[in-house]
Short mmCIF file of C-alpha atoms in Angstrom, two decimals:
data_model
loop_
_atom_site.label_atom_id
_atom_site.label_comp_id
_atom_site.label_asym_id
_atom_site.label_seq_id
_atom_site.Cartn_x
_atom_site.Cartn_y
_atom_site.Cartn_z
CA MET A 1 -7.72 -1.57 28.14
CA ALA A 2 -4.12 -0.24 27.44
CA PRO A 3 -1.63 -1.98 25.14
CA GLY A 4 1.87 -3.25 25.93
CA GLY A 5 4.72 -1.60 26.57
CA GLU A 6 6.03 0.98 27.93
CA THR A 7 3.15 3.96 27.15
CA ARG A 8 3.02 7.06 25.83
CA GLN A 9 0.70 9.50 24.86
CA ILE A 10 1.31 10.88 21.12
CA ASP A 11 -0.52 15.01 21.96
CA SER A 12 0.97 15.39 25.07
CA MET A 13 5.06 15.56 24.31
CA PRO A 14 7.16 16.58 21.09
CA VAL A 15 7.69 13.21 20.01
CA PRO A 16 8.25 12.09 16.20
CA GLU A 17 5.78 9.00 15.55
CA ILE A 18 3.09 12.01 15.34
CA GLU A 19 4.27 13.30 12.76
CA THR A 20 5.04 10.58 11.04
CA ILE A 21 1.64 8.81 10.86
CA ARG A 22 -0.13 12.33 9.54
CA ALA A 23 1.94 11.72 6.64
CA HIS A 24 0.91 7.69 6.31
CA ALA A 25 -1.73 7.61 3.63
CA LEU A 26 -4.28 6.46 5.80
CA PHE A 27 -4.61 10.03 7.80
CA ARG A 28 -2.61 12.38 5.85
CA ASP A 29 -5.71 13.65 4.08
CA LEU A 30 -7.85 14.08 7.16
CA ALA A 31 -9.24 17.02 8.73
CA GLU A 32 -7.43 19.19 12.24
CA GLU A 33 -10.03 18.44 13.94
CA GLN A 34 -10.62 14.86 12.41
CA PHE A 35 -6.51 13.72 13.25
CA ALA A 36 -6.04 16.03 16.61
CA ASP A 37 -8.95 13.52 17.95
CA LEU A 38 -7.76 10.63 17.18
CA ALA A 39 -4.38 11.42 18.65
CA GLN A 40 -6.23 11.82 21.51
CA HIS A 41 -6.47 7.67 21.85
CA ALA A 42 -3.52 6.92 20.72
CA VAL A 43 -0.46 6.17 22.55
CA ALA A 44 3.20 5.43 21.42
CA LYS A 45 4.85 1.90 22.20
CA ARG A 46 8.08 0.86 22.75
CA PHE A 47 8.94 -2.96 22.30
CA LEU A 48 12.03 -5.04 22.35
CA PRO A 49 12.94 -7.63 20.14
CA HIS A 50 10.17 -10.54 20.16
CA ASP A 51 7.58 -9.41 22.15
CA THR A 52 4.14 -10.39 21.28
CA ILE A 53 2.61 -7.49 20.77
CA VAL A 54 -1.14 -9.57 19.41
CA GLU A 55 -2.64 -13.24 19.07
CA GLU A 56 -4.41 -15.13 16.66
CA GLY A 57 -7.97 -14.93 17.41
CA ASP A 58 -7.80 -11.79 19.55
CA HIS A 59 -10.39 -8.73 18.92
CA PRO A 60 -8.50 -6.21 17.41
CA GLN A 61 -9.31 -2.94 20.40
CA PHE A 62 -5.72 -1.20 18.40
CA LEU A 63 -4.58 -0.41 15.35
CA TRP A 64 -1.26 -0.88 15.30
CA LEU A 65 1.07 1.23 13.37
CA VAL A 66 4.57 0.48 13.12
CA VAL A 67 7.10 3.31 13.52
CA GLN A 68 10.77 2.41 14.02
CA GLY A 69 11.90 -1.85 13.68
CA ALA A 70 9.95 -4.42 11.92
CA VAL A 71 6.82 -6.68 12.84
CA GLU A 72 6.63 -10.53 12.47
CA LEU A 73 3.10 -11.39 11.72
CA PHE A 74 3.17 -15.49 11.79
CA SER A 75 0.43 -18.24 12.55
CA ARG A 76 0.57 -21.73 14.73
CA ARG A 77 -0.64 -24.97 14.48
CA GLY A 78 0.36 -27.34 17.18
CA ARG A 79 4.41 -27.57 17.16
CA ARG A 80 4.32 -26.08 13.74
CA GLU A 81 4.61 -22.08 13.21
CA ALA A 82 4.79 -20.23 9.40
CA SER A 83 5.95 -16.66 9.13
CA ILE A 84 2.78 -14.56 6.95
CA GLY A 85 4.59 -11.17 6.73
CA VAL A 86 6.90 -9.03 7.61
CA VAL A 87 6.34 -5.66 9.01
CA LEU A 88 8.43 -2.28 8.16
CA PRO A 89 7.58 1.25 9.01
CA VAL A 90 5.35 3.02 8.05
CA SER A 91 2.68 0.35 7.31
CA ALA A 92 -0.33 -0.30 9.59
CA PHE A 93 -1.36 -4.09 10.47
CA PHE A 94 -4.90 -6.22 10.98
CA ILE A 95 -6.52 -2.99 9.30
CA ALA A 96 -9.09 -4.78 7.93
CA SER A 97 -10.17 -6.71 10.99
CA THR A 98 -9.61 -3.41 13.34
CA ILE A 99 -11.78 -2.26 11.57
CA TYR A 100 -14.88 -4.76 11.52
CA ASP A 101 -13.70 -6.43 14.19
CA LEU A 102 -12.80 -9.71 13.66
CA PRO A 103 -10.80 -12.38 14.61
CA LEU A 104 -7.44 -11.63 14.12
CA GLN A 105 -5.76 -14.59 11.74
CA ALA A 106 -2.18 -13.95 12.73
CA SER A 107 -0.29 -12.96 15.48
CA ALA A 108 2.32 -10.44 15.75
CA ARG A 109 6.09 -9.88 17.34
CA THR A 110 8.72 -7.83 17.24
CA ILE A 111 11.72 -9.17 15.52
CA GLU A 112 14.21 -6.07 16.77
CA PRO A 113 13.68 -3.46 19.14
CA SER A 114 10.63 -1.24 17.76
CA SER A 115 8.15 2.20 17.58
CA ILE A 116 4.72 1.51 17.47
CA VAL A 117 1.63 3.51 17.80
CA ALA A 118 -1.69 2.30 18.76
CA ILE A 119 -4.91 3.66 18.24
CA GLU A 120 -8.03 2.31 19.79
CA ALA A 121 -9.92 0.52 17.54
CA GLU A 122 -13.90 2.38 18.54
CA PRO A 123 -12.90 6.18 17.18
CA LEU A 124 -11.26 4.74 13.76
CA ARG A 125 -14.62 3.05 13.03
CA ARG A 126 -16.70 5.98 14.11
CA LEU A 127 -14.38 7.98 12.12
CA PHE A 128 -14.50 4.45 8.66
CA GLU A 129 -18.23 5.67 8.99
CA ALA A 130 -18.79 8.91 9.21
CA ASP A 131 -16.01 9.94 6.73
CA GLY A 132 -15.95 8.50 2.90
CA GLY A 133 -12.53 10.48 2.77
CA PHE A 134 -10.81 8.03 4.92
CA ALA A 135 -12.58 5.17 3.90
CA ARG A 136 -11.41 5.09 0.33
CA ALA A 137 -7.61 5.35 2.39
CA ILE A 138 -9.21 2.41 4.10
CA LEU A 139 -10.18 0.81 1.60
CA ALA A 140 -7.00 1.29 -1.23
CA GLU A 141 -4.36 0.16 2.07
CA THR A 142 -6.26 -3.38 2.43
CA ALA A 143 -6.61 -3.35 -1.68
CA ARG A 144 -2.60 -3.17 -1.69
CA SER A 145 -1.75 -4.98 1.33
CA PHE A 146 -4.11 -8.17 -0.22
CA ARG A 147 -2.34 -7.38 -3.83
CA SER A 148 0.93 -8.13 -2.28
CA MET A 149 -0.27 -11.37 -0.40
CA THR A 150 -1.66 -12.39 -3.42
CA SER A 151 1.87 -11.46 -5.52
CA GLU A 152 3.60 -13.77 -2.71
CA LEU A 153 1.08 -16.66 -3.04
CA LYS A 154 1.07 -16.99 -6.68
CA ALA A 155 5.68 -16.71 -6.21
CA GLN A 156 4.84 -19.19 -3.36
CA ARG A 157 3.59 -21.76 -5.81
CA LEU A 158 4.98 -20.55 -8.92
CA CYS A 159 9.19 -20.43 -8.13
CA THR A 160 11.55 -22.66 -6.82
CA SER A 161 13.11 -21.03 -3.13
CA VAL A 162 16.19 -19.65 -4.73
CA GLU A 163 13.79 -17.72 -7.76
CA ARG A 164 11.99 -15.60 -4.75
CA LEU A 165 15.00 -15.11 -3.43
CA ALA A 166 16.55 -14.26 -6.43
CA ASN A 167 13.72 -11.62 -6.43
CA TRP A 168 13.16 -10.98 -3.15
CA ILE A 169 17.55 -9.57 -4.01
CA LEU A 170 16.70 -7.83 -6.66
CA VAL A 171 13.51 -5.55 -5.19
CA GLN A 172 16.08 -4.84 -2.36
CA ASP A 173 18.80 -4.20 -4.16
CA ARG A 174 16.47 -1.41 -6.65
CA ASP A 175 15.02 0.22 -3.17
CA HIS A 176 18.18 -0.09 -0.83
CA SER A 177 20.85 -0.19 -2.83
CA ARG A 178 24.30 1.66 -2.52
CA ASN A 179 27.13 1.09 -4.94
CA GLY A 180 25.25 -2.22 -5.09
CA GLN A 181 25.24 -3.10 -1.22
CA PHE A 182 22.62 -3.69 0.54
CA VAL A 183 22.16 -4.88 4.53
CA LEU A 184 19.07 -7.27 5.67
CA PRO A 185 16.49 -5.35 6.92
CA TYR A 186 15.95 -8.02 9.52
CA ASP A 187 17.42 -11.80 10.36
CA LYS A 188 18.25 -14.08 8.07
CA ARG A 189 15.36 -16.80 10.04
CA THR A 190 13.32 -14.33 9.72
CA LEU A 191 13.53 -13.52 5.68
CA ALA A 192 13.72 -17.52 5.74
CA GLY A 193 10.34 -17.85 6.79
CA HIS A 194 9.14 -14.78 4.30
CA LEU A 195 9.93 -16.19 1.44
CA GLY A 196 8.76 -20.11 2.21
CA MET A 197 12.21 -21.03 3.26
CA THR A 198 13.89 -23.35 6.57
CA PRO A 199 17.01 -21.65 7.42
CA GLU A 200 19.30 -24.47 5.68
CA ASN A 201 17.48 -23.78 2.60
CA LEU A 202 18.15 -19.68 2.35
CA SER A 203 22.08 -20.87 3.43
CA ARG A 204 22.22 -23.32 -0.21
CA ASN A 205 20.54 -20.94 -2.42
CA PHE A 206 22.82 -17.84 -1.26
CA ALA A 207 25.32 -20.04 -2.03
CA LEU A 208 23.47 -20.79 -5.79
CA LEU A 209 23.82 -17.32 -6.57
CA SER A 210 27.84 -16.54 -5.94
CA ASP A 211 27.45 -17.81 -9.36
CA TYR A 212 25.51 -14.75 -10.41
CA GLY A 213 27.39 -12.60 -8.60
CA ILE A 214 25.34 -12.37 -4.82
CA SER A 215 28.00 -12.49 -2.16
CA VAL A 216 26.60 -12.67 1.54
CA ASN A 217 28.82 -11.32 4.35
CA ARG A 218 26.31 -11.32 7.64
CA ARG A 219 23.36 -8.83 6.92
CA GLU A 220 25.38 -7.40 4.36
CA VAL A 221 24.28 -8.95 0.91
CA ALA A 222 26.76 -7.18 -2.36
CA VAL A 223 25.49 -7.19 -6.43
CA ARG A 224 28.18 -7.31 -8.11
CA ASP A 225 25.80 -8.78 -11.58
CA ARG A 226 22.40 -7.37 -11.82
CA GLU A 227 22.19 -7.96 -15.39
CA LYS A 228 22.75 -11.88 -14.80
CA LEU A 229 20.47 -12.24 -11.60
CA ALA A 230 17.95 -10.91 -13.38
CA ALA A 231 18.07 -12.56 -16.09
CA PHE A 232 17.93 -16.03 -13.26
CA ALA A 233 15.23 -14.76 -11.00
CA GLU A 234 12.66 -13.35 -14.97
CA PRO A 235 10.50 -16.24 -13.80
CA ALA A 236 10.27 -14.74 -10.82
CA ALA A 237 10.17 -11.21 -11.62
CA SER A 238 6.28 -11.17 -13.11
CA LEU A 239 4.93 -12.62 -9.79
CA THR A 240 5.85 -10.08 -7.08
CA ASP A 241 7.27 -7.52 -6.12
CA TRP A 242 8.26 -7.98 -2.09
CA GLU A 243 8.69 -4.42 -0.99
CA VAL A 244 9.64 -5.64 2.51
#
């Protein structure tokens, strides 16, 4: 069964995806022949915004790596929906479920136009069993994901929503700011879900943070007083270090 979206074999034409995933921590230490074999079982996909990639409860047939764009992981119960996380380039998602052929615990959909590489699960499972180095790389990525989710859970339970937003802004300012300004990596609805608040609460929290030097114009955020914001966000800063 082929994944949905526009398909391109990544080893049959000079596309940037093959170099991008080769540099990923999961694959950078593989022997050339091992990576070439995986490339034979991989396709590059392009998705429109809000395309569903996989559904919760599915058994994974591919490992997905986001090369461009953004993917939201989410879950539904009846009429309620919750954001589980956002995956940005260059990252894989549902690694453990793919390796161990477990039902997916969330669904995945694109937030914006996205380029994603899908690698068939069976060759990855065989390589995991046969190659200790690759198995350690899988373990390292899984551990990183687990630590990130644990930190976010702690922040959800121990911090107010405005503290979570302040801390998230500090991380973005540290990693992506130019002259104290950065652009939100995705829309405000997705950001609100990612930080565990409603869009209305997000707007109120941005307004509250104006007293700490934050201004927002659509998706552009300006941090005018980082030290003041950091002093306010200190309760959250020790709990989490959002990467997206």
